[in-house]
Short mmCIF file of C-alpha atoms and ligand atoms in Angstrom, two decimals:
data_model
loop_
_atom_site.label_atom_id
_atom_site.label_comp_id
_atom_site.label_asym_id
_atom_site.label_seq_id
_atom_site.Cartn_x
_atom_site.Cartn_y
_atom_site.Cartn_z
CA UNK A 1 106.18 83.75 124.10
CA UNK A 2 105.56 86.85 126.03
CA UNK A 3 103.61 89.43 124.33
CA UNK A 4 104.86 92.86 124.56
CA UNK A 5 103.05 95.50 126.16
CA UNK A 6 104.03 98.43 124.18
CA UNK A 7 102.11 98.74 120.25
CA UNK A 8 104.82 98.00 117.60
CA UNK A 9 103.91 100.38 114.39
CA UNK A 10 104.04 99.22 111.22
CA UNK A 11 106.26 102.53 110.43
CA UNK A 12 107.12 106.04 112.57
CA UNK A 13 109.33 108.63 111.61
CA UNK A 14 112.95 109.12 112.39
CA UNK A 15 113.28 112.90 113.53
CA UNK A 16 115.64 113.95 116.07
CA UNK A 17 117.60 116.91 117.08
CA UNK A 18 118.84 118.37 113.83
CA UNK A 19 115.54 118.53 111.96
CA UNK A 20 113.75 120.62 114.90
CA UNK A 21 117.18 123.20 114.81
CA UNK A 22 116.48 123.08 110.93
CA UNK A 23 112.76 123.60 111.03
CA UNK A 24 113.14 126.56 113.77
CA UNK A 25 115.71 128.34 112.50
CA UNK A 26 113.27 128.16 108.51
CA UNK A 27 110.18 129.93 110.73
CA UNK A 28 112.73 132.23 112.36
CA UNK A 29 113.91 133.13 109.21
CA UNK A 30 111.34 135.65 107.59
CA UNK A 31 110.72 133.25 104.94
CA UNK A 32 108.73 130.15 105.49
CA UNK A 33 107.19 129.17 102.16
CA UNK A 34 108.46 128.04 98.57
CA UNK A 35 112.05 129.73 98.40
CA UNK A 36 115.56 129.44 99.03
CA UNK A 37 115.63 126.11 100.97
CA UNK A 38 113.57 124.90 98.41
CA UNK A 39 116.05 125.19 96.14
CA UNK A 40 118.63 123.86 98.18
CA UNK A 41 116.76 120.80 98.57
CA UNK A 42 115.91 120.66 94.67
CA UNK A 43 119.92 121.11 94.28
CA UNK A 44 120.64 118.15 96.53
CA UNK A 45 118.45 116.36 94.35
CA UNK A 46 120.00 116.39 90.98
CA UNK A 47 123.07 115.35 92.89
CA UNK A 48 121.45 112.21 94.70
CA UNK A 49 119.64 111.49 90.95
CA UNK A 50 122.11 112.15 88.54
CA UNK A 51 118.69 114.02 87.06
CA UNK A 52 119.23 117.45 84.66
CA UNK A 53 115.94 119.36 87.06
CA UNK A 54 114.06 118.64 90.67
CA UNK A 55 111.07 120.18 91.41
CA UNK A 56 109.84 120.39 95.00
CA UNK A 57 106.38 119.81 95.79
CA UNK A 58 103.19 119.15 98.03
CA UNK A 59 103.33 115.81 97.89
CA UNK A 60 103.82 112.51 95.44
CA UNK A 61 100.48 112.83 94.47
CA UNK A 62 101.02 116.08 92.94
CA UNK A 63 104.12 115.44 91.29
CA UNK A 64 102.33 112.56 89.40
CA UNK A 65 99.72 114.86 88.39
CA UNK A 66 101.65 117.34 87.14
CA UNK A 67 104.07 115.21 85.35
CA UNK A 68 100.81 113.55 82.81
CA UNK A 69 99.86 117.11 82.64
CA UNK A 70 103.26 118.32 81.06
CA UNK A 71 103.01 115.04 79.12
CA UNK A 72 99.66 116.65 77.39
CA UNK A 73 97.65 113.57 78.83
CA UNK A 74 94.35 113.52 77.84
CA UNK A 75 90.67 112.01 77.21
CA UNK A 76 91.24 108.51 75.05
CA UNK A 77 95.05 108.14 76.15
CA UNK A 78 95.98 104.78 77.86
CA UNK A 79 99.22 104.89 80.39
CA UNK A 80 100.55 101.66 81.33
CA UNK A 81 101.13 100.55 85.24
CA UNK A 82 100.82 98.01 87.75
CA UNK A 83 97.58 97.24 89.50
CA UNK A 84 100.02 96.66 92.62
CA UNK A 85 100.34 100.36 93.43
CA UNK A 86 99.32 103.65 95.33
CA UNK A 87 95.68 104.27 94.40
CA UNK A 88 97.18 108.01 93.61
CA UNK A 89 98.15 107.51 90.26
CA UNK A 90 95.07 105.43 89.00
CA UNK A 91 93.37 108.03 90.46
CA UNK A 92 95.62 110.56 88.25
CA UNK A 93 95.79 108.47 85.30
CA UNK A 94 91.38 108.64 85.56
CA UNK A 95 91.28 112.70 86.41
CA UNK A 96 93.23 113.29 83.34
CA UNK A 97 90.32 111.38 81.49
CA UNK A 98 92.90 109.34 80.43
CA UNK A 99 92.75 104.74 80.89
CA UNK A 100 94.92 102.99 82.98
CA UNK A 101 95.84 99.47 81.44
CA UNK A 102 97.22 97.05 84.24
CA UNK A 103 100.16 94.80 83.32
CA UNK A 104 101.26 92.21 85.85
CA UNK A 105 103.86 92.03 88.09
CA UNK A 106 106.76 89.54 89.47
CA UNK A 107 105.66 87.33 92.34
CA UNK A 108 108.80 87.66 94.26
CA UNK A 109 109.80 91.18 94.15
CA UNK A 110 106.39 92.62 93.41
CA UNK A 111 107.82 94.89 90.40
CA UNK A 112 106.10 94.84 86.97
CA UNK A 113 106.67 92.33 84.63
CA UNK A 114 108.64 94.78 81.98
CA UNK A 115 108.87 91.31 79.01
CA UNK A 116 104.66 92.01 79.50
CA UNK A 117 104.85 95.89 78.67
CA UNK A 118 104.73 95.81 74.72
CA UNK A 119 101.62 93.46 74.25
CA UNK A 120 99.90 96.11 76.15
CA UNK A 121 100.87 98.46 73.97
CA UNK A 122 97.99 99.72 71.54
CA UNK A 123 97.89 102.70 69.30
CA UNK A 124 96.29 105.09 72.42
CA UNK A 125 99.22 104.47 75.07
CA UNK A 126 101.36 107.48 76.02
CA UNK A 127 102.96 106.35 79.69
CA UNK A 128 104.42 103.77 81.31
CA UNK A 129 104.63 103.82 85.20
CA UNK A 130 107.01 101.68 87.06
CA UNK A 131 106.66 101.65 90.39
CA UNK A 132 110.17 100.83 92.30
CA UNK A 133 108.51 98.37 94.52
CA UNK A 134 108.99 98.79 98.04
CA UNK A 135 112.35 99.90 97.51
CA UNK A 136 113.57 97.17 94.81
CA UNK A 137 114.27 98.63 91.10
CA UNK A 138 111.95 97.79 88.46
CA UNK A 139 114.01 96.24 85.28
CA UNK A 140 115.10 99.90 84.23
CA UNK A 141 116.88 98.63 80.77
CA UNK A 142 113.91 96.75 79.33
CA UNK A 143 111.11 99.10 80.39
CA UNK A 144 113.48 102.14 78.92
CA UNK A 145 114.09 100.11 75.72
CA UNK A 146 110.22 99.32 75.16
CA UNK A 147 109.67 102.74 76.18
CA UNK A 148 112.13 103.95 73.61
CA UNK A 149 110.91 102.18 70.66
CA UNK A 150 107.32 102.75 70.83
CA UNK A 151 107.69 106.69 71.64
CA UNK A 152 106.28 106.16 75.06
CA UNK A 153 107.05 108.74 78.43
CA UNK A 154 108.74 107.12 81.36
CA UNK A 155 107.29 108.19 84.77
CA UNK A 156 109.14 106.40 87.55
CA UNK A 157 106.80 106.32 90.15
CA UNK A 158 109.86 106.35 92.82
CA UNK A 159 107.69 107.16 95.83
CA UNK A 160 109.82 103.57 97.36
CA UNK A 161 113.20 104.65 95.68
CA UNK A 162 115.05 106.99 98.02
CA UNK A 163 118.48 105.47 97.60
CA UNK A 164 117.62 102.84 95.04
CA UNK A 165 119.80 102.25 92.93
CA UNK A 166 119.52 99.93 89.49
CA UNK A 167 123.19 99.11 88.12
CA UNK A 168 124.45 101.98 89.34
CA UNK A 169 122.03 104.70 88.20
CA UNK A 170 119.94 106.14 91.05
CA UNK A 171 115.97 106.07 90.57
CA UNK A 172 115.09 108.92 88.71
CA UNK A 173 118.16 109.23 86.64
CA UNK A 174 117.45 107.04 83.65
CA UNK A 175 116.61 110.49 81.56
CA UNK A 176 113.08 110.30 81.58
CA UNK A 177 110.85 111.36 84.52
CA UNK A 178 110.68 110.09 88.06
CA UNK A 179 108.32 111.13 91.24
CA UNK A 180 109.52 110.45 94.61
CA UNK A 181 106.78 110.96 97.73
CA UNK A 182 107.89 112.78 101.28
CA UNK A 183 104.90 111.03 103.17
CA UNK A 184 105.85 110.40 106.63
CA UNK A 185 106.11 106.52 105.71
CA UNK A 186 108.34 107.36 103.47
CA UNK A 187 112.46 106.69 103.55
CA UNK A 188 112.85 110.49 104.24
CA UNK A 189 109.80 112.94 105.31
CA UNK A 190 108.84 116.38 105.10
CA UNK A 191 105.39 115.58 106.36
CA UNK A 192 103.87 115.55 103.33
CA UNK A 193 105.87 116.53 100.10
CA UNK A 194 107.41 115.33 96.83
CA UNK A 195 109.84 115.98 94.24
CA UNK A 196 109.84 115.59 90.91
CA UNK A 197 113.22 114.72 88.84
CA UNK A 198 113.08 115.02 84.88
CA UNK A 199 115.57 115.71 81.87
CA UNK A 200 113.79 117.76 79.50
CA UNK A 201 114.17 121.70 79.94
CA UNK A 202 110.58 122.45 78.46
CA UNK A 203 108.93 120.05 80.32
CA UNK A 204 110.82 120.94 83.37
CA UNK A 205 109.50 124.51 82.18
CA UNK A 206 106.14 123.60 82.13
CA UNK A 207 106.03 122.07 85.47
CA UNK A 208 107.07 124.87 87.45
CA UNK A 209 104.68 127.21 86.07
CA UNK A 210 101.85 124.29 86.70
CA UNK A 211 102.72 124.21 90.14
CA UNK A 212 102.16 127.60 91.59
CA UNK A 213 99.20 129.10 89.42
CA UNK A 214 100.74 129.16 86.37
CA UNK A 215 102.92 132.50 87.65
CA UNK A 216 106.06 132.91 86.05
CA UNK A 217 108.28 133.66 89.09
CA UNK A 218 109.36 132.37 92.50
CA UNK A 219 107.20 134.58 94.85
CA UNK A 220 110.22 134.87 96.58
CA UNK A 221 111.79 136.83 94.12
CA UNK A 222 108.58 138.60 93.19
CA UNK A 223 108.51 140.16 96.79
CA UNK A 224 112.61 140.61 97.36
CA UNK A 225 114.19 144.04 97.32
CA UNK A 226 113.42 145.72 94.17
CA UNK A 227 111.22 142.72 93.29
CA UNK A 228 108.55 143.26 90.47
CA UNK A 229 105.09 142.35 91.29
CA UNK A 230 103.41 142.13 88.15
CA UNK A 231 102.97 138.89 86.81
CA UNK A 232 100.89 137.07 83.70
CA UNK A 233 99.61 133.53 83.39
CA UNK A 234 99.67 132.17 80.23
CA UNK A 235 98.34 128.91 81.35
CA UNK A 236 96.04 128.30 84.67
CA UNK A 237 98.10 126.49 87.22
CA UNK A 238 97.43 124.77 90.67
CA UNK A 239 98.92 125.06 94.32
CA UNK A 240 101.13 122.73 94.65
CA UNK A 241 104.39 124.25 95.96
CA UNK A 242 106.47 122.89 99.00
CA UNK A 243 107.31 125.43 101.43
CA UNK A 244 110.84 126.08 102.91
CA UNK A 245 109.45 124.91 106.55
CA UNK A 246 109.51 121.42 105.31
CA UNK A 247 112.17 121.75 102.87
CA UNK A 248 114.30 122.87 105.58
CA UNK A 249 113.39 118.80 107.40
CA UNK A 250 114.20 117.62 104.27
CA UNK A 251 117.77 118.69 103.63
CA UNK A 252 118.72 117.04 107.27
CA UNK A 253 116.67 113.83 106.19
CA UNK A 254 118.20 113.67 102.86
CA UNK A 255 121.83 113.67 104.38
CA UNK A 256 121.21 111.39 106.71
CA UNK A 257 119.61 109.24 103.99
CA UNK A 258 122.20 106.45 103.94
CA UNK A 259 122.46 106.08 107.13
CA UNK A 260 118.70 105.48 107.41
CA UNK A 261 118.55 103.18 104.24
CA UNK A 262 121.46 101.16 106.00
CA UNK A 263 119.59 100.64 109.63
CA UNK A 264 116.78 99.41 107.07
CA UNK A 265 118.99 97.10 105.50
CA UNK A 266 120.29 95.55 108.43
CA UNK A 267 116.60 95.41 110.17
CA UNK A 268 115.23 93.05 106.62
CA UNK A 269 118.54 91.40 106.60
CA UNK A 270 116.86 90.11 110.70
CA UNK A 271 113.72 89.38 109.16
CA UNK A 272 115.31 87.02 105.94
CA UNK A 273 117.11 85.08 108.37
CA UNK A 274 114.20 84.61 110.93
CA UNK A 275 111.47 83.73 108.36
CA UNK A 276 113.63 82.09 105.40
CA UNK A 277 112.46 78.46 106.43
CA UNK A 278 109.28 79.17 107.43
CA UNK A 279 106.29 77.79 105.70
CA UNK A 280 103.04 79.57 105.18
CA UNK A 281 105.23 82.83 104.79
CA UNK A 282 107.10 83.77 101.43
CA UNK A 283 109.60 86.50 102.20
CA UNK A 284 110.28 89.12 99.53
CA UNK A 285 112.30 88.34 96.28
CA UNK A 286 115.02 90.10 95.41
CA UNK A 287 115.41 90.86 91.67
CA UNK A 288 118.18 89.23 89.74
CA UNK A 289 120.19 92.53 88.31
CA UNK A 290 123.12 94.40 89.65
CA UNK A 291 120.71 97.08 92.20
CA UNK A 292 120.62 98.87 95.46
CA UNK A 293 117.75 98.27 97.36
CA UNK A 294 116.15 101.01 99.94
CA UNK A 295 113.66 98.56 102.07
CA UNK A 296 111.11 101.28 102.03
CA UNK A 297 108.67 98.21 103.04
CA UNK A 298 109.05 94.50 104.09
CA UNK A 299 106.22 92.55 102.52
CA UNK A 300 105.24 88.95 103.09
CA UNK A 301 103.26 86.60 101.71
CA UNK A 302 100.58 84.82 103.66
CA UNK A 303 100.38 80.87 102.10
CA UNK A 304 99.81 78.89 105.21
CA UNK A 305 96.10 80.68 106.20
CA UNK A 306 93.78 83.73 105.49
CA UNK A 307 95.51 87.06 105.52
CA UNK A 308 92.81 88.38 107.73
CA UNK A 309 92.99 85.91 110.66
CA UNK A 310 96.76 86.18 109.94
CA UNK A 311 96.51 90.14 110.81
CA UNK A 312 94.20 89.83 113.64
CA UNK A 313 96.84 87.70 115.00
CA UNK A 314 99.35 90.54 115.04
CA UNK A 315 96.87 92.60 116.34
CA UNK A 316 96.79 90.45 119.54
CA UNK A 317 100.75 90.22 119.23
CA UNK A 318 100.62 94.41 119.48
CA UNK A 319 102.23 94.36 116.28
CA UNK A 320 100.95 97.15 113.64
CA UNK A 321 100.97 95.89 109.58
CA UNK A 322 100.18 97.55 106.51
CA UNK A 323 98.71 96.02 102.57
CA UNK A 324 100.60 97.45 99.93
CA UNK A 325 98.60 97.63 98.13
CA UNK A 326 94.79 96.44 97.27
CA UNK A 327 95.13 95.87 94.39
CA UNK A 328 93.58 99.14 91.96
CA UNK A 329 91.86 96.85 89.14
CA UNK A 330 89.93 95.67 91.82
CA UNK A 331 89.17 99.37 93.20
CA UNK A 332 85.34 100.06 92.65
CA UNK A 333 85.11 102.90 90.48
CA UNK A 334 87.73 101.27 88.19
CA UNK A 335 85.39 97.83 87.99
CA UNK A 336 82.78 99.69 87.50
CA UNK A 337 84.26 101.75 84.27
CA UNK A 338 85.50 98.79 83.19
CA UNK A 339 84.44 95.90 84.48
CA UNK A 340 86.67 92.39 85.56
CA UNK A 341 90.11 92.91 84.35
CA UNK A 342 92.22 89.46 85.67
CA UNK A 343 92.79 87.60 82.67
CA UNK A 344 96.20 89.18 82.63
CA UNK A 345 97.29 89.46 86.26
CA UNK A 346 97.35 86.40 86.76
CA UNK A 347 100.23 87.30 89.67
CA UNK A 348 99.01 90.06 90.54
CA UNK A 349 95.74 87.67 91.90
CA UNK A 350 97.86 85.56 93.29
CA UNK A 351 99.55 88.00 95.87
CA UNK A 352 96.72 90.08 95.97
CA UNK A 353 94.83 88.71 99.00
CA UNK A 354 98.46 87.45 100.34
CA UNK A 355 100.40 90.66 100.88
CA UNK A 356 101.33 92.24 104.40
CA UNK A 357 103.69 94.63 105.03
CA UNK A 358 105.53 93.95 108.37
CA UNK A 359 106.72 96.74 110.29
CA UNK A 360 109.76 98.48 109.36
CA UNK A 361 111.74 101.28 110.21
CA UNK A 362 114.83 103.11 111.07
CA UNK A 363 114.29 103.51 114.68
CA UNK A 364 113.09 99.97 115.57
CA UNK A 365 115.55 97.60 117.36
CA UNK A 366 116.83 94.18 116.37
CA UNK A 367 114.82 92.78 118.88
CA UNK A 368 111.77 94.13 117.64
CA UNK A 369 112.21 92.29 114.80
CA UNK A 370 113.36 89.17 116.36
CA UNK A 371 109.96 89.53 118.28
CA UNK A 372 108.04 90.12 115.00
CA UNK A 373 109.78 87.03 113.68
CA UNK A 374 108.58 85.09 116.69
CA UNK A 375 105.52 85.62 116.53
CA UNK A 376 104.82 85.42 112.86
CA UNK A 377 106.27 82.04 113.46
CA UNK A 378 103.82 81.41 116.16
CA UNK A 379 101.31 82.61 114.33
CA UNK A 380 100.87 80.34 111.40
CA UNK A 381 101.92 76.91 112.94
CA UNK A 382 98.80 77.87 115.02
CA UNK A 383 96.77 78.91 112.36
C1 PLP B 401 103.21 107.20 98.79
C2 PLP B 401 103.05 106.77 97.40
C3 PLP B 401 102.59 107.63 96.40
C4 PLP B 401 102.01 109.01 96.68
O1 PLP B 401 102.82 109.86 97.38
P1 PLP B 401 102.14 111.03 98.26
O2 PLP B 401 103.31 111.90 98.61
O3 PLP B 401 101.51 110.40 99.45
O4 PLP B 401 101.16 111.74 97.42
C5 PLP B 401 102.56 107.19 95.10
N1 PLP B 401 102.94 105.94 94.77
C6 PLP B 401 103.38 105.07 95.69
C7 PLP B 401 103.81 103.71 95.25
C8 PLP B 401 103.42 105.44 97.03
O5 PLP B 401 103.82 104.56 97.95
#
């Protein structure tokens, strides 16, 4: 086959038109940071969720953190989670002096293994943290119920989940607490950004006063007509607002969500049907329940050679790829605090040197993907 001369990305945005008008008319405004739009986007939210609050914010990453704050995370605490996920929340999970303990995951759609949750369980755990992977709903019912009866905080970590849906309840409205991530990889992007959607009032309470200093108003309303200044912090708080400038890209992302999610659809529909026979790739699994999925990635598995000649390939095929993720038990700091962890991910070992995301998004073509296909297939009867 001919190889294209243009590079293929394993992702790029889809921003047109309407979010530069939105954008524009946010700085021509007089108000560019955390305000009205803000809350316009937080209102569109609850509606997309089903969830009671939304809180807007800096990114994913921040959302996460602020969530096992409100929790009252601490030094000793365990929180249970994948080892197949964004470094960002081990990395959360460690700041808040708390343990992350790793429970394994499906082979075929990646998700946790929720039957595996309660002999993780010990007397320390406070958290569980699903991850929605790569679009597909973790088992919501048995992770709630295990949740439920051992007093444990949901965090949905639904940074995959814009538009997923498990048996008809959006991500981030099974009552507990969800965090979905704005990064420019993301189904819909601010830039960077992130929203958090939860149930409980005082929590919800508590998080807005952790995001911006610990302050007890909007700034916005602070500096409007007749506005009082003064202010008191009962609690130190961090910076982790989103401003109405991205907010504002938001709201015309958000409504053109489905049609995004749909184009995505469609595009790993193409890439089922070209790789389904192949051997030496294992195309992603979809789970057996009643669910929406958003295709926020399209992840292979590499059986028929090594994953790194496999990539260098596509390099030489100008096609981009991603690894969601390494795995995070095998992330340095985390060996070295704890040492070897794999007698229980036994899956999670098993995909972890075999994963690669192929490219995906909204603005790509069905021929890309027909080329991707072609290739891939060239590829490993080669290698
Ligand atoms: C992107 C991502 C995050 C973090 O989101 P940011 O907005 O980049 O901080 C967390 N978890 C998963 C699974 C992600 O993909």
């Amino acid at each position: 086959m001919n190889i294209r001369e243009d590079f293929l990305p394993l992702s790029r945005p889809s921003i047109g038109e309407e979010e530069v008008r939105a954008v524009v008319a946010c700085l021509k405004s007089g108000w560019i940071t955390t305000g009205p739009v803000c809350r316009e986007f937080e209102d569109r939210f609850r509606e997309l969720t089903g969830a009671s609050h939304a809180i807007s914010l800096s990114s994913g990453t921040a959302g996460m953190h602020l969530m096992m704050l409100a929790l009252g995370l601490k030094e000793g605490d365990e929180v249970i989670t994948p080892s197949l996920t964004f470094a960002s929340t081990i990395n959360m999970i460690t700041l808040c002096g708390a343990r992350p303990v790793f429970v394994d995951i499906h082979y075929d759609s990646l998700n946790i293994n929720a039957d595996l949750i309660e002999e993780a369980i010990t007397e320390r755990t406070r958290a569980v943290i699903p991850v929605h992977f790569a679009g597909a709903p973790a088992d919501m019912d048995k992770i709630m119920d295990v949740a439920g009866r051992h007093d444990l905080a949901v965090i949905e970590d639904a940074a995959h989940a814009l538009g997923t849906a498990y048996r008809g309840i959006h991500a981030g409205g099974f009552g507990q607490s969800a965090v979905f991530s704005f990064h420019p990889l993301k189904n819909i992007t601010t830039g960077e950004g992130g929203m958090i959607t939860l149930s409980d009032d005082q929590v919800e309470r508590r998080v807005r006063l952790l995001r911006f200093h610990g302050i007890e108003r909007d700034a916005w309303k602070r500096y409007g007509k007749g506005g009082t200044p003064e202010y008191d912090i009962s609690e130190p708080g961090f910076k982790y607002n989103l401003t109405d400038i991205q907010a504002a890209m938001g709201l015309v992302q958000l409504a053109r969500l489905e049609k995004l999610n749909e184009r995505r659809r469609k595009l790993a529909a193409l890439y089922t049907e070209g790789l389904i026979d192949l051997e030496g790739i294992d195309i992603p699994g979809i789970p057996p329940y009643p669910h929406v999925h958003s295709w926020h990635l399209f992840v292979v598995k590499v059986t028929g050679m090594a994953r790194e000649a496999f990539m260098k390939k596509l390099a030489d095929y100008n096609i981009g790829y991603g690894i969601h993720f390494p795995a995070c038990h095998r992330l340095g700091y985390i060996e070295k605090s704890y040492g070897i962890m794999e007698d229980n991910l036994r899956e999670t070992v098993r995909v972890g040197d075999r994963i690669v995301s192929l490219p995906l998004f909204p603005d790509m073509k069905d021929s890309d993907v027909l080329y991707v296909c072609e290739a891939v297939k060239e590829i490993v009867s080669n290698g």
